[in-house]
Amino acid sequence: MAATRRSNKDAPARPRVRDARRRMIEGTIESLRIHGASATSVDRVLASTGAPRGSVYHHFPGGRTQLISDALTAAGGSMSEFIETITRDNDPMVALDMFVALWRRTLIDSDYRAGCPIFAVAVETNDDAPEFATAAAAIFARWNTALTDLLVRHGLDPARSRRMATLTVAAVEGAIALCRVERDTAPLEDTVRELQSHLAATIGTPGP
């Protein structure tokens, strides 16, 4: 009976530990979206998530650097899987619409405070943690590969597909930054219309 009581008593603790790590990862991603890497500190994440300070050293023995690295891995993996899915299951025009819809929703839902956590890390120097830039570069490369493969499947030659994929990511990420400072989705809408027109002329599909 004693063993059973210990087992029942200990069981709820494991989900709470996992939940603390998840909350800290999600809180770090949100901080990266809004504040960038340089302003994302352990204290900020603890304050926003309510996670116990001991969770940092238990789940992230590398401290702030590991916390941000793990958050980049989580955010990059989730976003990359989304992009790979929409580019695998749709034509270029529909995939572009879905890609842009994700950011439109993010901007509006956050009242234009949140952008892309990967871009937020990429535009900072992070001299004390060069692994951040390395991780961001790998994530963007994964997006570029998915978009390139999509265009190749629709008849565009590989070199042109790669350039078009780069243009798409660069244009959308830049538009997100403009939307945040202008507090309006107009830059994103203008950008997607031009990308759609360019796509239509490039791969021979109907434009907007």
JSON list of C-alpha atoms in Angstrom, two decimals:
[
{"chain": "A", "resi": 1, "resn": "MET", "atom": "CA", "xyz": [0.00, 0.00, 0.00]},
{"chain": "A", "resi": 2, "resn": "ALA", "atom": "CA", "xyz": [2.86, 2.38, 0.86]},
{"chain": "A", "resi": 3, "resn": "ALA", "atom": "CA", "xyz": [4.39, 1.87, -2.56]},
{"chain": "A", "resi": 4, "resn": "THR", "atom": "CA", "xyz": [1.03, 2.56, -4.18]},
{"chain": "A", "resi": 5, "resn": "ARG", "atom": "CA", "xyz": [0.59, 5.77, -2.20]},
{"chain": "A", "resi": 6, "resn": "ARG", "atom": "CA", "xyz": [4.05, 7.01, -3.28]},
{"chain": "A", "resi": 7, "resn": "SER", "atom": "CA", "xyz": [3.28, 6.22, -6.90]},
{"chain": "A", "resi": 8, "resn": "ASN", "atom": "CA", "xyz": [-0.03, 8.12, -6.80]},
{"chain": "A", "resi": 9, "resn": "LYS", "atom": "CA", "xyz": [1.56, 11.05, -5.02]},
{"chain": "A", "resi": 10, "resn": "ASP", "atom": "CA", "xyz": [4.47, 11.30, -7.44]},
{"chain": "A", "resi": 11, "resn": "ALA", "atom": "CA", "xyz": [2.47, 10.85, -10.66]},
{"chain": "A", "resi": 12, "resn": "PRO", "atom": "CA", "xyz": [1.12, 14.42, -10.99]},
{"chain": "A", "resi": 13, "resn": "ALA", "atom": "CA", "xyz": [4.62, 15.92, -10.63]},
{"chain": "A", "resi": 14, "resn": "ARG", "atom": "CA", "xyz": [5.88, 14.66, -13.97]},
{"chain": "A", "resi": 15, "resn": "PRO", "atom": "CA", "xyz": [3.30, 16.49, -16.13]},
{"chain": "A", "resi": 16, "resn": "ARG", "atom": "CA", "xyz": [3.97, 19.69, -14.16]},
{"chain": "A", "resi": 17, "resn": "VAL", "atom": "CA", "xyz": [7.69, 19.42, -14.90]},
{"chain": "A", "resi": 18, "resn": "ARG", "atom": "CA", "xyz": [7.05, 18.88, -18.60]},
{"chain": "A", "resi": 19, "resn": "ASP", "atom": "CA", "xyz": [4.52, 21.72, -18.55]},
{"chain": "A", "resi": 20, "resn": "ALA", "atom": "CA", "xyz": [7.07, 24.10, -17.04]},
{"chain": "A", "resi": 21, "resn": "ARG", "atom": "CA", "xyz": [9.53, 23.38, -19.83]},
{"chain": "A", "resi": 22, "resn": "ARG", "atom": "CA", "xyz": [6.83, 23.79, -22.49]},
{"chain": "A", "resi": 23, "resn": "ARG", "atom": "CA", "xyz": [5.68, 27.09, -20.96]},
{"chain": "A", "resi": 24, "resn": "MET", "atom": "CA", "xyz": [9.23, 28.41, -20.93]},
{"chain": "A", "resi": 25, "resn": "ILE", "atom": "CA", "xyz": [9.81, 27.45, -24.56]},
{"chain": "A", "resi": 26, "resn": "GLU", "atom": "CA", "xyz": [6.52, 29.07, -25.60]},
{"chain": "A", "resi": 27, "resn": "GLY", "atom": "CA", "xyz": [7.28, 32.16, -23.51]},
{"chain": "A", "resi": 28, "resn": "THR", "atom": "CA", "xyz": [10.71, 32.47, -25.08]},
{"chain": "A", "resi": 29, "resn": "ILE", "atom": "CA", "xyz": [9.27, 32.19, -28.60]},
{"chain": "A", "resi": 30, "resn": "GLU", "atom": "CA", "xyz": [6.75, 34.92, -27.76]},
{"chain": "A", "resi": 31, "resn": "SER", "atom": "CA", "xyz": [9.51, 37.12, -26.36]},
{"chain": "A", "resi": 32, "resn": "LEU", "atom": "CA", "xyz": [11.59, 36.61, -29.50]},
{"chain": "A", "resi": 33, "resn": "ARG", "atom": "CA", "xyz": [8.58, 37.57, -31.63]},
{"chain": "A", "resi": 34, "resn": "ILE", "atom": "CA", "xyz": [8.00, 40.79, -29.72]},
{"chain": "A", "resi": 35, "resn": "HIS", "atom": "CA", "xyz": [11.32, 41.83, -28.20]},
{"chain": "A", "resi": 36, "resn": "GLY", "atom": "CA", "xyz": [14.03, 40.03, -30.19]},
{"chain": "A", "resi": 37, "resn": "ALA", "atom": "CA", "xyz": [16.88, 37.93, -28.87]},
{"chain": "A", "resi": 38, "resn": "SER", "atom": "CA", "xyz": [18.87, 40.69, -27.13]},
{"chain": "A", "resi": 39, "resn": "ALA", "atom": "CA", "xyz": [15.91, 41.63, -24.92]},
{"chain": "A", "resi": 40, "resn": "THR", "atom": "CA", "xyz": [14.88, 38.04, -24.21]},
{"chain": "A", "resi": 41, "resn": "SER", "atom": "CA", "xyz": [16.19, 37.19, -20.76]},
{"chain": "A", "resi": 42, "resn": "VAL", "atom": "CA", "xyz": [15.54, 34.39, -18.34]},
{"chain": "A", "resi": 43, "resn": "ASP", "atom": "CA", "xyz": [13.87, 36.86, -15.97]},
{"chain": "A", "resi": 44, "resn": "ARG", "atom": "CA", "xyz": [11.53, 38.10, -18.71]},
{"chain": "A", "resi": 45, "resn": "VAL", "atom": "CA", "xyz": [10.51, 34.56, -19.62]},
{"chain": "A", "resi": 46, "resn": "LEU", "atom": "CA", "xyz": [9.96, 33.60, -15.98]},
{"chain": "A", "resi": 47, "resn": "ALA", "atom": "CA", "xyz": [7.86, 36.70, -15.39]},
{"chain": "A", "resi": 48, "resn": "SER", "atom": "CA", "xyz": [5.66, 36.08, -18.42]},
{"chain": "A", "resi": 49, "resn": "THR", "atom": "CA", "xyz": [5.18, 32.34, -17.88]},
{"chain": "A", "resi": 50, "resn": "GLY", "atom": "CA", "xyz": [5.11, 32.01, -14.11]},
{"chain": "A", "resi": 51, "resn": "ALA", "atom": "CA", "xyz": [7.49, 29.06, -14.35]},
{"chain": "A", "resi": 52, "resn": "PRO", "atom": "CA", "xyz": [9.63, 28.39, -11.26]},
{"chain": "A", "resi": 53, "resn": "ARG", "atom": "CA", "xyz": [13.23, 29.63, -11.45]},
{"chain": "A", "resi": 54, "resn": "GLY", "atom": "CA", "xyz": [14.49, 26.15, -10.69]},
{"chain": "A", "resi": 55, "resn": "SER", "atom": "CA", "xyz": [13.03, 25.02, -14.03]},
{"chain": "A", "resi": 56, "resn": "VAL", "atom": "CA", "xyz": [15.70, 26.99, -15.86]},
{"chain": "A", "resi": 57, "resn": "TYR", "atom": "CA", "xyz": [18.58, 25.03, -14.39]},
{"chain": "A", "resi": 58, "resn": "HIS", "atom": "CA", "xyz": [16.72, 21.74, -14.57]},
{"chain": "A", "resi": 59, "resn": "HIS", "atom": "CA", "xyz": [15.58, 21.97, -18.20]},
{"chain": "A", "resi": 60, "resn": "PHE", "atom": "CA", "xyz": [18.13, 24.44, -19.59]},
{"chain": "A", "resi": 61, "resn": "PRO", "atom": "CA", "xyz": [21.49, 23.88, -17.89]},
{"chain": "A", "resi": 62, "resn": "GLY", "atom": "CA", "xyz": [23.06, 26.14, -20.53]},
{"chain": "A", "resi": 63, "resn": "GLY", "atom": "CA", "xyz": [20.97, 29.03, -19.22]},
{"chain": "A", "resi": 64, "resn": "ARG", "atom": "CA", "xyz": [19.70, 31.79, -21.49]},
{"chain": "A", "resi": 65, "resn": "THR", "atom": "CA", "xyz": [21.66, 30.59, -24.52]},
{"chain": "A", "resi": 66, "resn": "GLN", "atom": "CA", "xyz": [20.17, 27.11, -24.37]},
{"chain": "A", "resi": 67, "resn": "LEU", "atom": "CA", "xyz": [16.70, 28.49, -23.67]},
{"chain": "A", "resi": 68, "resn": "ILE", "atom": "CA", "xyz": [16.78, 30.64, -26.81]},
{"chain": "A", "resi": 69, "resn": "SER", "atom": "CA", "xyz": [18.41, 27.88, -28.87]},
{"chain": "A", "resi": 70, "resn": "ASP", "atom": "CA", "xyz": [15.74, 25.39, -27.86]},
{"chain": "A", "resi": 71, "resn": "ALA", "atom": "CA", "xyz": [13.01, 27.95, -28.56]},
{"chain": "A", "resi": 72, "resn": "LEU", "atom": "CA", "xyz": [14.47, 28.55, -32.03]},
{"chain": "A", "resi": 73, "resn": "THR", "atom": "CA", "xyz": [14.52, 24.82, -32.66]},
{"chain": "A", "resi": 74, "resn": "ALA", "atom": "CA", "xyz": [10.88, 24.49, -31.59]},
{"chain": "A", "resi": 75, "resn": "ALA", "atom": "CA", "xyz": [9.64, 27.52, -33.52]},
{"chain": "A", "resi": 76, "resn": "GLY", "atom": "CA", "xyz": [11.71, 26.72, -36.59]},
{"chain": "A", "resi": 77, "resn": "GLY", "atom": "CA", "xyz": [10.59, 23.11, -36.61]},
{"chain": "A", "resi": 78, "resn": "SER", "atom": "CA", "xyz": [6.91, 23.99, -36.30]},
{"chain": "A", "resi": 79, "resn": "MET", "atom": "CA", "xyz": [7.02, 26.69, -38.95]},
{"chain": "A", "resi": 80, "resn": "SER", "atom": "CA", "xyz": [9.11, 24.58, -41.31]},
{"chain": "A", "resi": 81, "resn": "GLU", "atom": "CA", "xyz": [6.68, 21.68, -41.03]},
{"chain": "A", "resi": 82, "resn": "PHE", "atom": "CA", "xyz": [3.82, 24.05, -41.83]},
{"chain": "A", "resi": 83, "resn": "ILE", "atom": "CA", "xyz": [5.62, 25.39, -44.92]},
{"chain": "A", "resi": 84, "resn": "GLU", "atom": "CA", "xyz": [6.59, 21.91, -46.07]},
{"chain": "A", "resi": 85, "resn": "THR", "atom": "CA", "xyz": [2.98, 20.78, -45.74]},
{"chain": "A", "resi": 86, "resn": "ILE", "atom": "CA", "xyz": [1.43, 23.65, -47.65]},
{"chain": "A", "resi": 87, "resn": "THR", "atom": "CA", "xyz": [4.04, 23.45, -50.41]},
{"chain": "A", "resi": 88, "resn": "ARG", "atom": "CA", "xyz": [3.59, 19.69, -50.72]},
{"chain": "A", "resi": 89, "resn": "ASP", "atom": "CA", "xyz": [-0.20, 19.72, -50.86]},
{"chain": "A", "resi": 90, "resn": "ASN", "atom": "CA", "xyz": [-0.96, 22.88, -52.88]},
{"chain": "A", "resi": 91, "resn": "ASP", "atom": "CA", "xyz": [-0.01, 24.77, -56.03]},
{"chain": "A", "resi": 92, "resn": "PRO", "atom": "CA", "xyz": [2.29, 27.82, -55.71]},
{"chain": "A", "resi": 93, "resn": "MET", "atom": "CA", "xyz": [-0.51, 30.40, -55.60]},
{"chain": "A", "resi": 94, "resn": "VAL", "atom": "CA", "xyz": [-2.43, 28.63, -52.85]},
{"chain": "A", "resi": 95, "resn": "ALA", "atom": "CA", "xyz": [0.73, 27.91, -50.88]},
{"chain": "A", "resi": 96, "resn": "LEU", "atom": "CA", "xyz": [1.69, 31.59, -51.04]},
{"chain": "A", "resi": 97, "resn": "ASP", "atom": "CA", "xyz": [-1.76, 32.60, -49.83]},
{"chain": "A", "resi": 98, "resn": "MET", "atom": "CA", "xyz": [-1.50, 30.20, -46.89]},
{"chain": "A", "resi": 99, "resn": "PHE", "atom": "CA", "xyz": [2.03, 31.34, -46.04]},
{"chain": "A", "resi": 100, "resn": "VAL", "atom": "CA", "xyz": [0.94, 34.98, -45.98]},
{"chain": "A", "resi": 101, "resn": "ALA", "atom": "CA", "xyz": [-2.27, 34.19, -44.06]},
{"chain": "A", "resi": 102, "resn": "LEU", "atom": "CA", "xyz": [-0.17, 32.83, -41.18]},
{"chain": "A", "resi": 103, "resn": "TRP", "atom": "CA", "xyz": [1.66, 36.14, -40.80]},
{"chain": "A", "resi": 104, "resn": "ARG", "atom": "CA", "xyz": [-1.44, 38.26, -41.35]},
{"chain": "A", "resi": 105, "resn": "ARG", "atom": "CA", "xyz": [-3.15, 36.42, -38.51]},
{"chain": "A", "resi": 106, "resn": "THR", "atom": "CA", "xyz": [-0.06, 36.74, -36.28]},
{"chain": "A", "resi": 107, "resn": "LEU", "atom": "CA", "xyz": [0.13, 40.48, -36.85]},
{"chain": "A", "resi": 108, "resn": "ILE", "atom": "CA", "xyz": [-3.54, 41.17, -36.27]},
{"chain": "A", "resi": 109, "resn": "ASP", "atom": "CA", "xyz": [-3.92, 38.85, -33.28]},
{"chain": "A", "resi": 110, "resn": "SER", "atom": "CA", "xyz": [-0.91, 40.44, -31.56]},
{"chain": "A", "resi": 111, "resn": "ASP", "atom": "CA", "xyz": [-1.99, 44.01, -32.39]},
{"chain": "A", "resi": 112, "resn": "TYR", "atom": "CA", "xyz": [1.13, 44.27, -34.58]},
{"chain": "A", "resi": 113, "resn": "ARG", "atom": "CA", "xyz": [3.49, 43.56, -31.70]},
{"chain": "A", "resi": 114, "resn": "ALA", "atom": "CA", "xyz": [4.67, 40.11, -32.83]},
{"chain": "A", "resi": 115, "resn": "GLY", "atom": "CA", "xyz": [6.66, 39.19, -35.89]},
{"chain": "A", "resi": 116, "resn": "CYS", "atom": "CA", "xyz": [8.72, 36.20, -36.93]},
{"chain": "A", "resi": 117, "resn": "PRO", "atom": "CA", "xyz": [10.97, 34.85, -34.16]},
{"chain": "A", "resi": 118, "resn": "ILE", "atom": "CA", "xyz": [13.48, 33.52, -36.69]},
{"chain": "A", "resi": 119, "resn": "PHE", "atom": "CA", "xyz": [13.79, 36.88, -38.44]},
{"chain": "A", "resi": 120, "resn": "ALA", "atom": "CA", "xyz": [14.07, 38.61, -35.06]},
{"chain": "A", "resi": 121, "resn": "VAL", "atom": "CA", "xyz": [17.17, 36.55, -34.27]},
{"chain": "A", "resi": 122, "resn": "ALA", "atom": "CA", "xyz": [18.61, 36.85, -37.79]},
{"chain": "A", "resi": 123, "resn": "VAL", "atom": "CA", "xyz": [18.73, 40.66, -37.80]},
{"chain": "A", "resi": 124, "resn": "GLU", "atom": "CA", "xyz": [20.70, 40.89, -34.54]},
{"chain": "A", "resi": 125, "resn": "THR", "atom": "CA", "xyz": [24.45, 40.38, -34.22]},
{"chain": "A", "resi": 126, "resn": "ASN", "atom": "CA", "xyz": [24.35, 38.04, -31.18]},
{"chain": "A", "resi": 127, "resn": "ASP", "atom": "CA", "xyz": [28.15, 38.06, -30.93]},
{"chain": "A", "resi": 128, "resn": "ASP", "atom": "CA", "xyz": [27.97, 36.20, -27.61]},
{"chain": "A", "resi": 129, "resn": "ALA", "atom": "CA", "xyz": [25.90, 33.39, -29.16]},
{"chain": "A", "resi": 130, "resn": "PRO", "atom": "CA", "xyz": [26.76, 32.89, -32.85]},
{"chain": "A", "resi": 131, "resn": "GLU", "atom": "CA", "xyz": [24.81, 29.64, -32.78]},
{"chain": "A", "resi": 132, "resn": "PHE", "atom": "CA", "xyz": [21.62, 31.71, -32.95]},
{"chain": "A", "resi": 133, "resn": "ALA", "atom": "CA", "xyz": [22.49, 32.98, -36.44]},
{"chain": "A", "resi": 134, "resn": "THR", "atom": "CA", "xyz": [23.53, 29.48, -37.49]},
{"chain": "A", "resi": 135, "resn": "ALA", "atom": "CA", "xyz": [20.18, 28.08, -36.36]},
{"chain": "A", "resi": 136, "resn": "ALA", "atom": "CA", "xyz": [18.24, 30.86, -38.11]},
{"chain": "A", "resi": 137, "resn": "ALA", "atom": "CA", "xyz": [20.17, 30.30, -41.34]},
{"chain": "A", "resi": 138, "resn": "ALA", "atom": "CA", "xyz": [19.37, 26.58, -41.26]},
{"chain": "A", "resi": 139, "resn": "ILE", "atom": "CA", "xyz": [15.66, 27.29, -40.73]},
{"chain": "A", "resi": 140, "resn": "PHE", "atom": "CA", "xyz": [15.50, 29.78, -43.60]},
{"chain": "A", "resi": 141, "resn": "ALA", "atom": "CA", "xyz": [17.34, 27.27, -45.80]},
{"chain": "A", "resi": 142, "resn": "ARG", "atom": "CA", "xyz": [14.69, 24.67, -45.00]},
{"chain": "A", "resi": 143, "resn": "TRP", "atom": "CA", "xyz": [11.95, 27.10, -46.05]},
{"chain": "A", "resi": 144, "resn": "ASN", "atom": "CA", "xyz": [13.85, 27.94, -49.21]},
{"chain": "A", "resi": 145, "resn": "THR", "atom": "CA", "xyz": [14.20, 24.26, -50.07]},
{"chain": "A", "resi": 146, "resn": "ALA", "atom": "CA", "xyz": [10.47, 23.64, -49.65]},
{"chain": "A", "resi": 147, "resn": "LEU", "atom": "CA", "xyz": [9.53, 26.61, -51.84]},
{"chain": "A", "resi": 148, "resn": "THR", "atom": "CA", "xyz": [12.18, 25.74, -54.43]},
{"chain": "A", "resi": 149, "resn": "ASP", "atom": "CA", "xyz": [10.96, 22.16, -54.69]},
{"chain": "A", "resi": 150, "resn": "LEU", "atom": "CA", "xyz": [7.39, 23.39, -55.13]},
{"chain": "A", "resi": 151, "resn": "LEU", "atom": "CA", "xyz": [8.34, 25.63, -58.04]},
{"chain": "A", "resi": 152, "resn": "VAL", "atom": "CA", "xyz": [10.47, 22.95, -59.68]},
{"chain": "A", "resi": 153, "resn": "ARG", "atom": "CA", "xyz": [7.50, 20.59, -59.55]},
{"chain": "A", "resi": 154, "resn": "HIS", "atom": "CA", "xyz": [5.50, 23.23, -61.42]},
{"chain": "A", "resi": 155, "resn": "GLY", "atom": "CA", "xyz": [7.96, 23.50, -64.26]},
{"chain": "A", "resi": 156, "resn": "LEU", "atom": "CA", "xyz": [10.40, 26.22, -63.24]},
{"chain": "A", "resi": 157, "resn": "ASP", "atom": "CA", "xyz": [14.09, 25.42, -63.62]},
{"chain": "A", "resi": 158, "resn": "PRO", "atom": "CA", "xyz": [15.97, 24.83, -60.34]},
{"chain": "A", "resi": 159, "resn": "ALA", "atom": "CA", "xyz": [18.11, 27.99, -60.40]},
{"chain": "A", "resi": 160, "resn": "ARG", "atom": "CA", "xyz": [15.14, 30.26, -61.08]},
{"chain": "A", "resi": 161, "resn": "SER", "atom": "CA", "xyz": [13.08, 28.36, -58.49]},
{"chain": "A", "resi": 162, "resn": "ARG", "atom": "CA", "xyz": [15.74, 28.97, -55.86]},
{"chain": "A", "resi": 163, "resn": "ARG", "atom": "CA", "xyz": [15.85, 32.70, -56.63]},
{"chain": "A", "resi": 164, "resn": "MET", "atom": "CA", "xyz": [12.07, 32.93, -56.54]},
{"chain": "A", "resi": 165, "resn": "ALA", "atom": "CA", "xyz": [11.98, 31.13, -53.20]},
{"chain": "A", "resi": 166, "resn": "THR", "atom": "CA", "xyz": [14.54, 33.56, -51.79]},
{"chain": "A", "resi": 167, "resn": "LEU", "atom": "CA", "xyz": [12.55, 36.51, -53.11]},
{"chain": "A", "resi": 168, "resn": "THR", "atom": "CA", "xyz": [9.37, 35.19, -51.50]},
{"chain": "A", "resi": 169, "resn": "VAL", "atom": "CA", "xyz": [10.86, 34.70, -48.04]},
{"chain": "A", "resi": 170, "resn": "ALA", "atom": "CA", "xyz": [12.77, 37.99, -48.14]},
{"chain": "A", "resi": 171, "resn": "ALA", "atom": "CA", "xyz": [9.78, 39.98, -49.38]},
{"chain": "A", "resi": 172, "resn": "VAL", "atom": "CA", "xyz": [7.32, 38.53, -46.87]},
{"chain": "A", "resi": 173, "resn": "GLU", "atom": "CA", "xyz": [9.69, 38.89, -43.91]},
{"chain": "A", "resi": 174, "resn": "GLY", "atom": "CA", "xyz": [10.43, 42.50, -44.88]},
{"chain": "A", "resi": 175, "resn": "ALA", "atom": "CA", "xyz": [6.73, 43.22, -45.29]},
{"chain": "A", "resi": 176, "resn": "ILE", "atom": "CA", "xyz": [6.06, 41.87, -41.79]},
{"chain": "A", "resi": 177, "resn": "ALA", "atom": "CA", "xyz": [8.55, 44.37, -40.37]},
{"chain": "A", "resi": 178, "resn": "LEU", "atom": "CA", "xyz": [6.84, 47.22, -42.23]},
{"chain": "A", "resi": 179, "resn": "CYS", "atom": "CA", "xyz": [3.42, 46.08, -41.02]},
{"chain": "A", "resi": 180, "resn": "ARG", "atom": "CA", "xyz": [4.60, 46.22, -37.43]},
{"chain": "A", "resi": 181, "resn": "VAL", "atom": "CA", "xyz": [5.87, 49.80, -37.65]},
{"chain": "A", "resi": 182, "resn": "GLU", "atom": "CA", "xyz": [2.91, 50.99, -39.73]},
{"chain": "A", "resi": 183, "resn": "ARG", "atom": "CA", "xyz": [0.40, 48.99, -37.67]},
{"chain": "A", "resi": 184, "resn": "ASP", "atom": "CA", "xyz": [-1.34, 47.95, -40.84]},
{"chain": "A", "resi": 185, "resn": "THR", "atom": "CA", "xyz": [-1.35, 44.86, -43.06]},
{"chain": "A", "resi": 186, "resn": "ALA", "atom": "CA", "xyz": [-1.14, 46.99, -46.22]},
{"chain": "A", "resi": 187, "resn": "PRO", "atom": "CA", "xyz": [2.59, 46.30, -46.80]},
{"chain": "A", "resi": 188, "resn": "LEU", "atom": "CA", "xyz": [1.92, 42.56, -46.60]},
{"chain": "A", "resi": 189, "resn": "GLU", "atom": "CA", "xyz": [-1.08, 42.80, -48.94]},
{"chain": "A", "resi": 190, "resn": "ASP", "atom": "CA", "xyz": [0.90, 44.85, -51.45]},
{"chain": "A", "resi": 191, "resn": "THR", "atom": "CA", "xyz": [3.79, 42.42, -51.29]},
{"chain": "A", "resi": 192, "resn": "VAL", "atom": "CA", "xyz": [1.68, 39.31, -51.81]},
{"chain": "A", "resi": 193, "resn": "ARG", "atom": "CA", "xyz": [-0.10, 40.85, -54.81]},
{"chain": "A", "resi": 194, "resn": "GLU", "atom": "CA", "xyz": [3.23, 41.61, -56.47]},
{"chain": "A", "resi": 195, "resn": "LEU", "atom": "CA", "xyz": [4.52, 38.14, -55.68]},
{"chain": "A", "resi": 196, "resn": "GLN", "atom": "CA", "xyz": [1.34, 36.62, -57.12]},
{"chain": "A", "resi": 197, "resn": "SER", "atom": "CA", "xyz": [1.74, 38.63, -60.31]},
{"chain": "A", "resi": 198, "resn": "HIS", "atom": "CA", "xyz": [5.37, 37.59, -60.57]},
{"chain": "A", "resi": 199, "resn": "LEU", "atom": "CA", "xyz": [4.46, 33.96, -59.97]},
{"chain": "A", "resi": 200, "resn": "ALA", "atom": "CA", "xyz": [1.73, 34.12, -62.61]},
{"chain": "A", "resi": 201, "resn": "ALA", "atom": "CA", "xyz": [4.15, 35.48, -65.19]},
{"chain": "A", "resi": 202, "resn": "THR", "atom": "CA", "xyz": [6.87, 33.04, -64.21]},
{"chain": "A", "resi": 203, "resn": "ILE", "atom": "CA", "xyz": [4.98, 29.74, -64.10]},
{"chain": "A", "resi": 204, "resn": "GLY", "atom": "CA", "xyz": [2.03, 30.62, -66.30]},
{"chain": "A", "resi": 205, "resn": "THR", "atom": "CA", "xyz": [-0.81, 30.47, -63.76]},
{"chain": "A", "resi": 206, "resn": "PRO", "atom": "CA", "xyz": [-3.67, 32.98, -63.49]},
{"chain": "A", "resi": 207, "resn": "GLY", "atom": "CA", "xyz": [-2.76, 36.09, -61.52]},
{"chain": "A", "resi": 208, "resn": "PRO", "atom": "CA", "xyz": [-4.80, 37.84, -58.82]}
]
